[in-house]
Tab-separated table of C-alpha atoms in Angstrom:
chain	number	residue	atom	x	y	z
A	1475	ALA	CA	0.000	0.000	0.000
A	1476	ALA	CA	1.143	3.504	-0.693
A	1477	ALA	CA	2.456	5.583	2.192
A	1478	LEU	CA	0.308	8.449	3.437
A	1479	ASP	CA	1.462	11.687	5.006
A	1480	ALA	CA	-0.516	12.693	8.037
A	1481	VAL	CA	-0.122	15.086	10.921
A	1482	GLU	CA	-0.626	14.190	14.564
A	1483	SER	CA	-3.880	15.012	16.283
A	1484	LYS	CA	-4.800	16.179	19.754
A	1485	TYR	CA	-7.638	13.666	19.682
A	1486	SER	CA	-5.260	10.684	19.634
A	1487	THR	CA	-4.996	8.433	22.656
A	1488	ASN	CA	-1.654	7.625	24.253
A	1489	ALA	CA	-2.619	3.968	24.515
A	1490	GLU	CA	-0.442	1.451	22.694
A	1491	PRO	CA	-2.003	0.655	19.304
A	1492	ASN	CA	-2.801	-2.909	18.320
A	1493	THR	CA	-0.575	-4.487	15.705
A	1494	LEU	CA	-1.510	-4.295	12.045
A	1495	GLU	CA	-1.869	-8.079	12.071
A	1496	GLU	CA	-4.428	-7.876	14.874
A	1497	ILE	CA	-6.332	-5.026	13.260
A	1498	THR	CA	-6.624	-6.675	9.846
A	1499	GLY	CA	-6.838	-10.265	11.104
A	1500	TYR	CA	-9.589	-9.820	13.686
A	1501	CYS	CA	-12.532	-7.812	12.464
A	1502	ASN	CA	-16.111	-8.040	11.298
A	1503	PHE	CA	-16.883	-7.391	7.638
A	1504	TYR	CA	-19.822	-9.711	6.989
A	1505	GLU	CA	-19.690	-9.017	3.255
A	1506	PHE	CA	-16.714	-11.402	3.266
A	1507	GLY	CA	-17.984	-13.901	5.837
A	1508	THR	CA	-18.976	-13.995	9.477
A	1509	ASP	CA	-15.681	-15.295	10.878
A	1510	LYS	CA	-13.304	-12.668	12.254
A	1511	GLY	CA	-10.611	-14.034	9.933
A	1512	ASP	CA	-12.804	-13.996	6.807
A	1513	PRO	CA	-12.122	-10.361	5.840
A	1514	ALA	CA	-8.363	-11.028	5.769
A	1515	ARG	CA	-8.990	-14.156	3.694
A	1516	HIS	CA	-11.451	-12.735	1.178
A	1517	ALA	CA	-11.468	-8.928	1.096
A	1518	GLY	CA	-8.528	-8.885	-1.318
A	1519	GLN	CA	-11.054	-9.689	-4.068
A	1520	MET	CA	-12.682	-6.302	-3.679
A	1521	THR	CA	-11.835	-3.779	-6.415
A	1522	THR	CA	-11.039	-0.520	-4.622
A	1523	ASP	CA	-9.581	1.368	-7.545
A	1524	PRO	CA	-11.398	2.987	-9.293
A	1525	TRP	CA	-13.723	4.051	-6.476
A	1526	SER	CA	-16.359	6.701	-6.303
A	1527	VAL	CA	-18.735	7.961	-3.658
A	1528	GLU	CA	-22.217	9.112	-4.566
A	1529	ILE	CA	-23.110	12.121	-2.450
A	1530	GLY	CA	-26.717	13.206	-2.601
A	1531	GLY	CA	-29.907	14.102	-0.832
A	1532	LEU	CA	-30.110	17.484	0.842
A	1533	VAL	CA	-26.774	18.854	-0.389
A	1534	GLU	CA	-25.891	21.813	-2.591
A	1535	LYS	CA	-23.494	19.920	-4.839
A	1536	PRO	CA	-24.740	16.370	-5.316
A	1537	GLY	CA	-22.886	14.014	-7.592
A	1538	ARG	CA	-20.700	10.995	-8.014
A	1539	TYR	CA	-17.308	11.970	-6.665
A	1540	ASP	CA	-14.194	10.077	-7.607
A	1541	LEU	CA	-12.170	9.068	-4.510
A	1542	ALA	CA	-9.403	11.554	-5.325
A	1543	ASP	CA	-12.071	14.242	-5.558
A	1544	VAL	CA	-13.537	13.264	-2.165
A	1545	LEU	CA	-10.095	13.707	-0.625
A	1546	LYS	CA	-9.358	16.995	-2.393
A	1547	GLY	CA	-8.624	19.820	0.014
A	1548	GLN	CA	-8.886	17.631	3.128
A	1549	SER	CA	-5.821	17.435	5.354
A	1550	LEU	CA	-5.008	13.959	6.579
A	1551	GLU	CA	-4.453	13.402	10.277
A	1552	GLU	CA	-3.392	10.384	12.244
A	1553	ARG	CA	-6.136	9.622	14.775
A	1554	ILE	CA	-5.193	6.924	17.256
A	1555	TYR	CA	-8.626	5.923	18.524
A	1556	ARG	CA	-9.966	3.298	20.857
A	1557	LEU	CA	-12.424	1.035	19.032
A	1558	ARG	CA	-15.075	-0.753	21.092
A	1559	CYS	CA	-16.992	-3.504	19.335
A	1560	VAL	CA	-20.562	-4.260	20.444
A	1561	GLU	CA	-19.305	-7.824	21.021
A	1562	ALA	CA	-17.322	-6.569	24.056
A	1563	TRP	CA	-13.832	-6.600	22.575
A	1564	SER	CA	-11.751	-3.538	21.855
A	1565	MET	CA	-8.640	-2.347	20.072
A	1566	VAL	CA	-6.563	0.784	19.643
A	1567	VAL	CA	-6.271	1.732	15.986
A	1568	PRO	CA	-3.989	4.350	14.391
A	1569	TRP	CA	-6.357	5.556	11.671
A	1570	ILE	CA	-5.422	8.114	9.061
A	1571	GLY	CA	-8.269	10.236	7.839
A	1572	PHE	CA	-10.020	13.564	7.754
A	1573	GLN	CA	-13.032	15.049	9.444
A	1574	LEU	CA	-16.343	14.187	7.844
A	1575	SER	CA	-17.393	17.761	8.567
A	1576	GLY	CA	-14.811	18.929	6.024
A	1577	LEU	CA	-16.427	16.941	3.238
A	1578	LEU	CA	-19.969	17.881	4.261
A	1579	GLU	CA	-19.061	21.573	4.309
A	1580	ARG	CA	-17.556	21.240	0.861
A	1581	VAL	CA	-20.646	19.654	-0.694
A	1582	GLY	CA	-22.916	22.064	1.162
A	1583	VAL	CA	-25.528	20.796	3.632
A	1584	GLN	CA	-29.004	22.200	3.072
A	1585	PRO	CA	-30.679	23.671	6.175
A	1586	SER	CA	-33.412	21.027	6.209
A	1587	ALA	CA	-30.914	18.150	6.523
A	1588	LYS	CA	-30.913	16.446	9.922
A	1589	TYR	CA	-29.226	13.104	9.319
A	1590	VAL	CA	-26.482	11.538	7.230
A	1591	ALA	CA	-27.016	8.101	5.687
A	1592	PHE	CA	-24.159	5.853	4.550
A	1593	GLU	CA	-24.010	2.751	2.372
A	1594	THR	CA	-21.341	0.070	1.905
A	1595	LEU	CA	-20.379	-1.392	-1.448
A	1596	TYR	CA	-22.599	-4.344	-2.437
A	1597	ARG	CA	-20.926	-6.397	-5.130
A	1598	PRO	CA	-21.763	-10.108	-4.701
A	1599	GLU	CA	-19.222	-11.280	-7.303
A	1600	GLU	CA	-16.439	-9.870	-5.136
A	1601	MET	CA	-18.104	-10.317	-1.749
A	1602	PRO	CA	-18.795	-13.987	-1.003
A	1603	GLY	CA	-20.556	-13.224	2.289
A	1604	THR	CA	-23.306	-11.286	0.513
A	1605	ARG	CA	-24.453	-14.356	-1.419
A	1606	ARG	CA	-26.462	-15.408	1.622
A	1607	PRO	CA	-28.973	-13.271	3.526
A	1608	VAL	CA	-27.196	-13.211	6.925
A	1609	ILE	CA	-28.203	-9.562	7.131
A	1610	PRO	CA	-29.892	-7.426	4.474
A	1611	TRP	CA	-27.523	-6.045	1.833
A	1612	PRO	CA	-26.210	-3.493	1.198
A	1613	TYR	CA	-25.044	-2.580	4.707
A	1614	VAL	CA	-26.344	0.848	5.709
A	1615	GLU	CA	-25.726	3.136	8.656
A	1616	GLY	CA	-26.623	6.611	9.757
A	1617	LEU	CA	-25.687	9.467	12.060
A	1618	ARG	CA	-27.502	12.502	13.283
A	1619	LEU	CA	-26.070	15.588	11.553
A	1620	ASP	CA	-24.496	16.972	14.740
A	1621	GLU	CA	-22.802	13.612	15.331
A	1622	ALA	CA	-21.523	13.640	11.760
A	1623	MET	CA	-20.173	17.167	12.175
A	1624	ASN	CA	-18.375	16.395	15.453
A	1625	PRO	CA	-14.606	16.761	15.057
A	1626	LEU	CA	-14.071	13.193	16.271
A	1627	THR	CA	-16.016	11.775	13.329
A	1628	ILE	CA	-13.656	10.991	10.487
A	1629	LEU	CA	-13.547	9.302	7.137
A	1630	ALA	CA	-10.474	7.068	7.304
A	1631	THR	CA	-8.422	6.227	4.252
A	1632	GLY	CA	-5.356	4.815	5.971
A	1633	LEU	CA	-3.945	2.800	8.807
A	1634	TYR	CA	-0.425	2.679	10.221
A	1635	GLY	CA	0.824	5.260	7.753
A	1636	GLU	CA	-0.408	3.401	4.678
A	1637	GLU	CA	-3.552	3.088	2.607
A	1638	LEU	CA	-6.421	1.362	4.377
A	1639	PRO	CA	-6.201	-2.458	4.119
A	1640	ALA	CA	-9.192	-4.105	2.418
A	1641	PRO	CA	-10.412	-6.019	5.546
A	1642	ASN	CA	-10.727	-2.719	7.394
A	1643	GLY	CA	-12.955	-1.094	4.804
A	1644	ALA	CA	-10.773	0.112	1.964
A	1645	PRO	CA	-10.551	2.549	0.405
A	1646	ILE	CA	-12.662	4.827	2.613
A	1647	ARG	CA	-14.674	4.191	5.763
A	1648	LEU	CA	-16.364	6.030	8.576
A	1649	VAL	CA	-14.865	6.051	12.094
A	1650	VAL	CA	-17.043	7.187	14.997
A	1651	PRO	CA	-14.966	6.304	18.060
A	1652	TRP	CA	-17.589	6.827	20.783
A	1653	LYS	CA	-20.038	4.385	19.183
A	1654	TYR	CA	-19.918	0.615	18.863
A	1655	GLY	CA	-17.786	-0.435	15.929
A	1656	PHE	CA	-20.634	-1.450	13.630
A	1657	LYS	CA	-21.663	2.203	13.307
A	1658	SER	CA	-18.306	2.888	11.625
A	1659	ILE	CA	-19.437	1.662	8.223
A	1660	LYS	CA	-16.805	0.308	5.836
A	1661	SER	CA	-16.052	0.740	2.126
A	1662	VAL	CA	-18.470	3.641	1.734
A	1663	VAL	CA	-20.024	4.186	-1.716
A	1664	LYS	CA	-22.915	6.459	-0.837
A	1665	ILE	CA	-23.516	9.388	1.504
A	1666	THR	CA	-26.985	10.926	1.613
A	1667	LEU	CA	-28.203	13.884	3.664
A	1668	THR	CA	-31.757	13.315	4.838
A	1669	GLU	CA	-34.462	14.949	6.878
A	1670	ASP	CA	-35.658	11.714	8.488
A	1671	GLN	CA	-33.667	9.202	10.515
A	1672	PRO	CA	-32.152	6.780	7.985
A	1673	PRO	CA	-32.232	2.985	8.384
A	1674	ALA	CA	-29.259	1.273	10.036
A	1675	THR	CA	-28.641	-2.400	9.262
A	1676	TRP	CA	-28.246	-3.963	12.725
A	1677	ASN	CA	-31.029	-1.796	14.071
A	1678	MET	CA	-33.289	-3.180	11.329
A	1679	VAL	CA	-32.165	-6.759	11.970
A	1680	ASN	CA	-32.730	-6.618	15.716
A	1681	PRO	CA	-33.929	-3.301	17.165
A	1682	ARG	CA	-34.061	-4.776	20.670
A	1683	GLU	CA	-30.317	-5.452	20.606
A	1684	TYR	CA	-28.974	-2.621	18.455
A	1685	GLY	CA	-30.226	0.926	18.770
A	1686	PHE	CA	-29.821	3.665	16.190
A	1687	TYR	CA	-27.438	5.583	18.448
A	1688	SER	CA	-25.378	2.642	19.751
A	1689	ASN	CA	-23.169	4.832	21.867
A	1690	VAL	CA	-20.658	2.830	23.899
A	1691	ASN	CA	-22.299	2.601	27.315
A	1692	PRO	CA	-21.261	0.259	30.140
A	1693	GLU	CA	-24.546	0.991	31.913
A	1694	VAL	CA	-26.738	-0.378	29.121
A	1695	ASP	CA	-26.206	-4.090	28.563
A	1696	HIS	CA	-26.652	-5.846	25.276
A	1697	PRO	CA	-29.516	-8.297	25.942
A	1698	ARG	CA	-27.139	-11.215	25.404
A	1699	TRP	CA	-24.056	-9.993	27.247
A	1700	SER	CA	-22.770	-7.354	29.617
A	1701	GLN	CA	-21.241	-4.170	28.214
A	1702	ALA	CA	-19.584	-3.225	31.521
A	1703	GLU	CA	-16.207	-4.649	30.508
A	1704	GLU	CA	-14.246	-5.414	27.380
A	1705	ARG	CA	-11.431	-7.677	26.235
A	1706	ARG	CA	-8.565	-5.681	24.751
A	1707	VAL	CA	-7.564	-7.755	21.748
A	1708	GLY	CA	-3.978	-8.967	21.847
A	1709	GLY	CA	-3.794	-9.393	25.616
A	1710	GLY	CA	-3.412	-13.139	25.363
A	1711	PHE	CA	-4.926	-16.077	27.210
A	1712	PHE	CA	-4.850	-14.783	30.770
A	1713	ALA	CA	-5.469	-11.052	30.286
A	1714	ALA	CA	-7.975	-9.482	32.641
A	1715	LYS	CA	-10.879	-7.585	31.154
A	1716	ILE	CA	-10.845	-3.818	31.330
A	1717	PRO	CA	-13.763	-1.606	32.330
A	1718	THR	CA	-15.671	-0.040	29.439
A	1719	GLN	CA	-15.922	3.730	29.542
A	1720	LYS	CA	-19.063	5.648	28.738
A	1721	PHE	CA	-18.847	7.030	25.186
A	1722	ASN	CA	-15.707	4.882	24.967
A	1723	GLY	CA	-13.887	7.566	26.949
A	1724	TYR	CA	-14.773	10.387	24.535
A	1725	GLY	CA	-17.486	11.896	26.733
A	1726	GLN	CA	-15.771	15.276	27.046
A	1727	TYR	CA	-16.236	15.790	23.310
A	1728	VAL	CA	-19.606	14.158	22.711
A	1729	ALA	CA	-21.664	13.834	25.908
A	1730	SER	CA	-23.323	17.194	25.259
A	1731	LEU	CA	-24.770	15.857	21.993
A	1732	TYR	CA	-27.133	13.747	24.070
A	1733	ASP	CA	-28.212	16.265	26.706
A	1734	GLY	CA	-31.758	15.577	27.758
A	1735	MET	CA	-31.872	12.122	26.189
A	1736	ASP	CA	-32.510	8.959	28.184
A	1737	LEU	CA	-29.623	6.843	26.892
A	1738	SER	CA	-31.046	3.628	28.325
A	1739	ARG	CA	-34.097	4.077	26.095
A	1740	GLN	CA	-32.439	5.754	23.120
A	1741	PHE	CA	-29.478	3.363	23.167
B	462	MET	CA	-25.510	-56.342	28.760
B	463	ALA	CA	-28.614	-54.639	27.534
B	464	TRP	CA	-26.961	-51.599	26.113
B	465	THR	CA	-24.867	-53.347	23.488
B	466	PHE	CA	-26.685	-54.579	20.477
B	467	PRO	CA	-25.160	-56.953	18.025
B	468	GLY	CA	-25.362	-55.579	14.520
B	469	SER	CA	-27.107	-57.834	12.128
B	470	SER	CA	-26.497	-56.647	8.635
B	471	GLU	CA	-22.982	-55.257	8.275
B	472	PRO	CA	-20.457	-57.369	6.368
B	473	PRO	CA	-19.121	-60.076	8.697
B	474	ARG	CA	-15.492	-59.104	8.279
B	475	LEU	CA	-16.006	-55.454	9.173
B	476	ARG	CA	-18.146	-56.528	12.087
B	477	GLN	CA	-15.383	-58.802	13.289
B	478	ARG	CA	-12.798	-56.099	13.019
B	479	LEU	CA	-14.950	-53.591	14.862
B	480	SER	CA	-15.682	-56.069	17.590
B	481	ARG	CA	-11.986	-56.581	18.137
B	482	LEU	CA	-11.325	-52.837	18.489
B	483	PRO	CA	-11.268	-51.768	22.130
B	484	ALA	CA	-13.178	-48.619	23.132
B	485	TRP	CA	-10.760	-47.388	25.777
B	486	PRO	CA	-8.335	-45.572	23.379
B	487	VAL	CA	-11.153	-43.132	22.628
B	488	TYR	CA	-10.545	-41.476	26.015
B	489	PRO	CA	-6.846	-40.609	25.670
B	490	LEU	CA	-7.346	-39.768	21.986
B	491	ALA	CA	-10.028	-37.278	22.975
B	492	VAL	CA	-8.070	-35.706	25.835
B	493	LEU	CA	-4.919	-35.090	23.800
B	494	PRO	CA	-6.445	-32.408	21.544
B	495	VAL	CA	-7.707	-30.528	24.603
B	496	ILE	CA	-4.214	-30.435	26.084
B	497	TRP	CA	-2.912	-29.333	22.682
B	498	LEU	CA	-5.619	-26.660	22.466
B	499	PHE	CA	-4.878	-25.155	25.891
B	500	TRP	CA	-1.162	-25.248	25.198
B	501	GLN	CA	-1.727	-23.358	21.934
B	502	GLY	CA	-3.917	-20.851	23.750
B	503	ALA	CA	-1.497	-20.247	26.596
B	504	THR	CA	1.458	-19.776	24.259
B	505	GLY	CA	-0.275	-17.492	21.749
B	506	ARG	CA	-0.387	-20.025	18.921
B	507	ILE	CA	-4.099	-19.991	18.225
B	508	GLY	CA	-5.017	-16.794	16.499
B	509	ILE	CA	-5.499	-13.277	17.689
B	510	GLU	CA	-8.068	-13.920	20.410
B	511	PRO	CA	-7.005	-17.166	22.126
B	512	VAL	CA	-9.748	-17.282	24.783
B	513	GLU	CA	-12.481	-16.995	22.205
B	514	ALA	CA	-10.769	-19.509	19.914
B	515	VAL	CA	-10.335	-22.138	22.650
B	516	GLU	CA	-13.810	-21.600	24.092
B	517	HIS	CA	-15.550	-21.834	20.731
B	518	ARG	CA	-13.547	-24.827	19.595
B	519	LEU	CA	-14.357	-26.781	22.757
B	520	GLY	CA	-18.039	-26.034	22.296
B	521	LEU	CA	-17.881	-27.139	18.684
B	522	TRP	CA	-16.020	-30.346	19.549
B	523	ALA	CA	-18.623	-31.158	22.184
B	524	LEU	CA	-21.369	-30.685	19.615
B	525	TRP	CA	-19.519	-32.940	17.165
B	526	ALA	CA	-19.169	-35.644	19.796
B	527	LEU	CA	-22.836	-35.380	20.787
B	528	LEU	CA	-23.908	-35.651	17.144
B	529	ALA	CA	-21.541	-38.601	16.656
B	530	GLY	CA	-23.156	-40.304	19.635
B	531	LEU	CA	-26.601	-39.639	18.187
B	532	ALA	CA	-25.469	-41.093	14.862
B	533	VAL	CA	-24.662	-44.518	16.332
B	534	THR	CA	-28.200	-45.871	16.359
B	535	PRO	CA	-29.201	-44.606	12.880
B	536	LEU	CA	-25.924	-45.972	11.480
B	537	ARG	CA	-26.682	-49.368	12.926
B	538	ARG	CA	-30.273	-49.433	11.804
B	539	LEU	CA	-29.950	-47.816	8.418
B	540	ALA	CA	-26.395	-48.658	7.356
B	541	GLY	CA	-25.857	-51.818	9.368
B	542	LEU	CA	-22.710	-50.414	10.954
B	543	ASN	CA	-22.474	-51.216	14.631
B	544	LEU	CA	-20.466	-48.724	16.662
B	545	MET	CA	-22.482	-49.252	19.820
B	546	ARG	CA	-19.413	-50.312	21.795
B	547	PHE	CA	-17.961	-46.809	21.359
B	548	ARG	CA	-21.082	-44.901	22.301
B	549	ARG	CA	-20.434	-44.590	26.017
B	550	ALA	CA	-16.935	-43.258	25.329
B	551	ILE	CA	-18.278	-40.794	22.751
B	552	GLY	CA	-20.869	-39.512	25.198
B	553	LEU	CA	-18.399	-39.109	28.034
B	554	VAL	CA	-15.960	-37.324	25.744
B	555	ALA	CA	-18.731	-34.890	24.778
B	556	PHE	CA	-19.428	-34.281	28.457
B	557	PHE	CA	-15.723	-33.734	29.127
B	558	TYR	CA	-15.480	-31.205	26.273
B	559	LEU	CA	-18.533	-29.390	27.618
B	560	CYS	CA	-17.012	-29.153	31.089
B	561	CYS	CA	-13.822	-27.688	29.560
B	562	HIS	CA	-15.976	-25.303	27.484
B	563	LEU	CA	-17.852	-24.165	30.601
B	564	LEU	CA	-14.657	-23.716	32.627
B	565	THR	CA	-12.922	-21.765	29.861
B	566	TRP	CA	-15.944	-19.504	29.603
B	567	ALA	CA	-16.283	-18.966	33.361
B	568	VAL	CA	-12.602	-18.579	34.259
B	569	LEU	CA	-10.952	-17.006	31.216
B	570	ASP	CA	-13.830	-15.279	29.429
B	571	VAL	CA	-16.381	-14.040	31.972
B	572	GLN	CA	-13.695	-14.151	34.681
B	573	GLY	CA	-15.551	-14.910	37.877
B	574	LEU	CA	-18.214	-17.186	39.258
B	575	ALA	CA	-20.508	-14.309	40.244
B	576	ALA	CA	-20.400	-12.890	36.716
B	577	ALA	CA	-20.861	-16.372	35.258
B	578	TRP	CA	-23.893	-17.006	37.465
B	579	ALA	CA	-25.358	-13.619	36.515
B	580	ASP	CA	-24.996	-14.553	32.845
B	581	ILE	CA	-26.529	-17.997	33.356
B	582	VAL	CA	-29.586	-16.382	34.922
B	583	ARG	CA	-29.907	-13.330	32.689
B	584	ARG	CA	-28.660	-14.270	29.227
B	585	PRO	CA	-30.990	-16.658	27.414
B	586	TYR	CA	-28.311	-18.223	25.212
B	587	VAL	CA	-26.216	-19.000	28.286
B	588	THR	CA	-29.267	-20.339	30.128
B	589	VAL	CA	-30.053	-22.611	27.200
B	590	GLY	CA	-26.487	-23.918	26.957
B	591	MET	CA	-26.293	-24.465	30.697
B	592	ALA	CA	-29.618	-26.326	30.704
B	593	GLY	CA	-28.254	-28.645	28.023
B	594	LEU	CA	-25.166	-29.351	30.115
B	595	LEU	CA	-27.227	-29.993	33.251
B	596	LEU	CA	-29.392	-32.505	31.378
B	597	LEU	CA	-26.229	-34.448	30.566
B	598	LEU	CA	-25.110	-34.570	34.197
B	599	PRO	CA	-27.272	-37.562	35.236
B	600	LEU	CA	-26.263	-39.305	32.013
B	601	ALA	CA	-22.581	-38.962	32.779
B	602	ALA	CA	-23.232	-40.027	36.375
B	603	THR	CA	-24.955	-43.241	35.272
B	604	SER	CA	-22.521	-44.145	32.530
B	605	TRP	CA	-20.903	-47.024	34.417
B	606	ASN	CA	-21.996	-50.651	34.210
B	607	GLY	CA	-23.082	-50.822	37.832
B	608	ALA	CA	-25.538	-47.970	37.305
B	609	ILE	CA	-27.148	-49.790	34.408
B	610	ARG	CA	-27.425	-52.949	36.477
B	611	ARG	CA	-28.939	-51.177	39.434
B	612	MET	CA	-31.375	-49.091	37.442
B	613	GLY	CA	-32.340	-51.837	35.057
B	614	GLY	CA	-31.970	-51.467	31.310
B	615	ARG	CA	-35.402	-50.034	30.701
B	616	ALA	CA	-35.159	-47.208	33.258
B	617	TRP	CA	-31.589	-46.494	32.213
B	618	ARG	CA	-32.542	-46.164	28.551
B	619	ARG	CA	-35.464	-43.940	29.428
B	620	LEU	CA	-33.171	-41.659	31.446
B	621	HIS	CA	-30.635	-41.497	28.652
B	622	ARG	CA	-33.219	-40.152	26.226
B	623	LEU	CA	-32.403	-36.861	27.930
B	624	VAL	CA	-29.588	-36.650	25.414
B	625	TYR	CA	-32.128	-35.623	22.732
B	626	PRO	CA	-33.252	-32.386	24.421
B	627	ALA	CA	-29.652	-31.798	25.561
B	628	VAL	CA	-28.269	-31.856	22.010
B	629	LEU	CA	-31.124	-29.714	20.740
B	630	LEU	CA	-30.446	-27.163	23.492
B	631	GLY	CA	-26.752	-27.188	22.598
B	632	ALA	CA	-27.472	-26.552	18.926
B	633	VAL	CA	-29.992	-23.806	19.778
B	634	HIS	CA	-27.376	-22.242	22.075
B	635	PHE	CA	-25.033	-22.111	19.068
B	636	VAL	CA	-27.712	-20.525	16.845
B	637	MET	CA	-28.544	-17.930	19.514
B	638	LEU	CA	-25.030	-16.731	20.227
B	639	ARG	CA	-24.285	-15.752	16.648
B	640	LYS	CA	-25.307	-12.385	15.242
B	641	GLY	CA	-27.949	-12.701	12.545
B	642	TRP	CA	-29.159	-16.032	11.113
B	643	GLN	CA	-25.936	-17.802	10.312
B	644	LEU	CA	-25.781	-20.957	8.239
B	645	GLU	CA	-23.270	-23.008	10.251
B	646	PRO	CA	-25.182	-23.301	13.541
B	647	LEU	CA	-28.454	-23.837	11.660
B	648	LEU	CA	-26.886	-26.791	9.808
B	649	TYR	CA	-25.885	-28.372	13.128
B	650	LEU	CA	-29.392	-27.849	14.496
B	651	GLY	CA	-30.825	-29.436	11.358
B	652	LEU	CA	-28.470	-32.411	11.663
B	653	ALA	CA	-29.438	-32.914	15.305
B	654	ILE	CA	-33.120	-32.913	14.379
B	655	VAL	CA	-32.528	-35.405	11.557
B	656	LEU	CA	-30.490	-37.740	13.781
B	657	ILE	CA	-33.137	-37.696	16.496
B	658	ALA	CA	-35.979	-38.114	14.025
B	659	ALA	CA	-34.173	-41.050	12.382
B	660	ARG	CA	-34.797	-43.093	15.543
B	661	PHE	CA	-38.513	-42.869	15.179
B	662	LEU	CA	-38.657	-44.041	11.578
B	663	PRO	CA	-40.355	-47.381	11.106
B	664	THR	CA	-37.737	-49.993	10.251
B	665	GLY	CA	-40.006	-52.607	8.728
B	666	LYS	CA	-38.666	-55.070	11.255
B	667	ARG	CA	-40.007	-55.448	14.750
B	668	SER	CA	-40.026	-52.123	16.515
B	669	SER	CA	-36.745	-51.673	18.262
B	670	PRO	CA	-36.844	-51.258	22.020
B	671	ASN	CA	-33.379	-49.746	21.919
B	672	ARG	CA	-33.103	-46.160	20.859
């Protein structure tokens, strides 16, 4: 992969990042299979060049943007973020990317827009996992506009100083570090500004287990397991679990987004 | 001994060979992979998340052994292959794998008996898996010849039908713990249903008292 230049960011954690092998070898990308190792085995089939992102809905400049055009004018930063999966494991990932707000400002958000909808590539001939209806395809996700505009929310195009590996959502993916990992949709082909709350795949599959917001919250258990603690991937056989932090530890930047909301009901 | 049934239709030579094979090597052969598995886990040789890998593999092995045990009777009745002499060993191996699975989960994954108990009570997929294991407890406890003698063959066989709900609970546990409707656990559930149903098919011969 080609090397990327990126500047450091004040939003990065000091925690030791996971290895590239852990980050690419242990992840969920159901388009390539449901095993954590499937993305590393199969995502190489995905054509990521050429790539374009269709930006539409309530924007001033809708259109199909080539990847290079999406990146134009955006300064790349390294963002070393904690990632907390809804399955109660976590990692520290040195993403390279730019703030989603930068792109949204460039395409012009109309005043009536309240949400941002995202869609992953759906190409069954290159994505063996999509040949069976494990979940509805294509994978879709959404954010409220203020969440999308938060400086923590980035579109990542790289990892460890190089272009994003295919298992991690090449060539461009969303990263929302205070939400469970599945909100950070991979291999984005479509971004749509909407007035109404857009559908989100896991929320559609099982609304009791996966809310639209899906903020990391140790106080709100998943119905099938506790969210109070997490396994930091790479700790080995005898590693103790670590306590999960509310908003994955990013509360100082994002807690105010949810003022007045009951997060146990709007989870 | 009421619990062994001479096969009637397999080729005589194969039957002879099988009848000469002792069942006891099944036990050490089944324990070795568990030692190997834990060694791989403890030394970082089994993938990126060793606890999960070991825990899931033990659960899967237990399910395989339970399904193998369920396959003995249909194989004898439909294919004429008599593996009945291995069935007790297969069942006990399944129980052993399940105990290792439970311990790995409680000690290395959930990390604590209080947390494990809370999960058993509150998380349906854990409750279901635990119920399956508990159903197998009296079966393991009565797996020795003296127990069969004391209970009598009929009562013993009736008790050991608990293996049917136990395997179904195990397969349902597998289906429930995955996200979405995944093919692999559903195939195991389907196989369990087929193997149990196969016992109730009419054979054309006299109805078998031994299921």
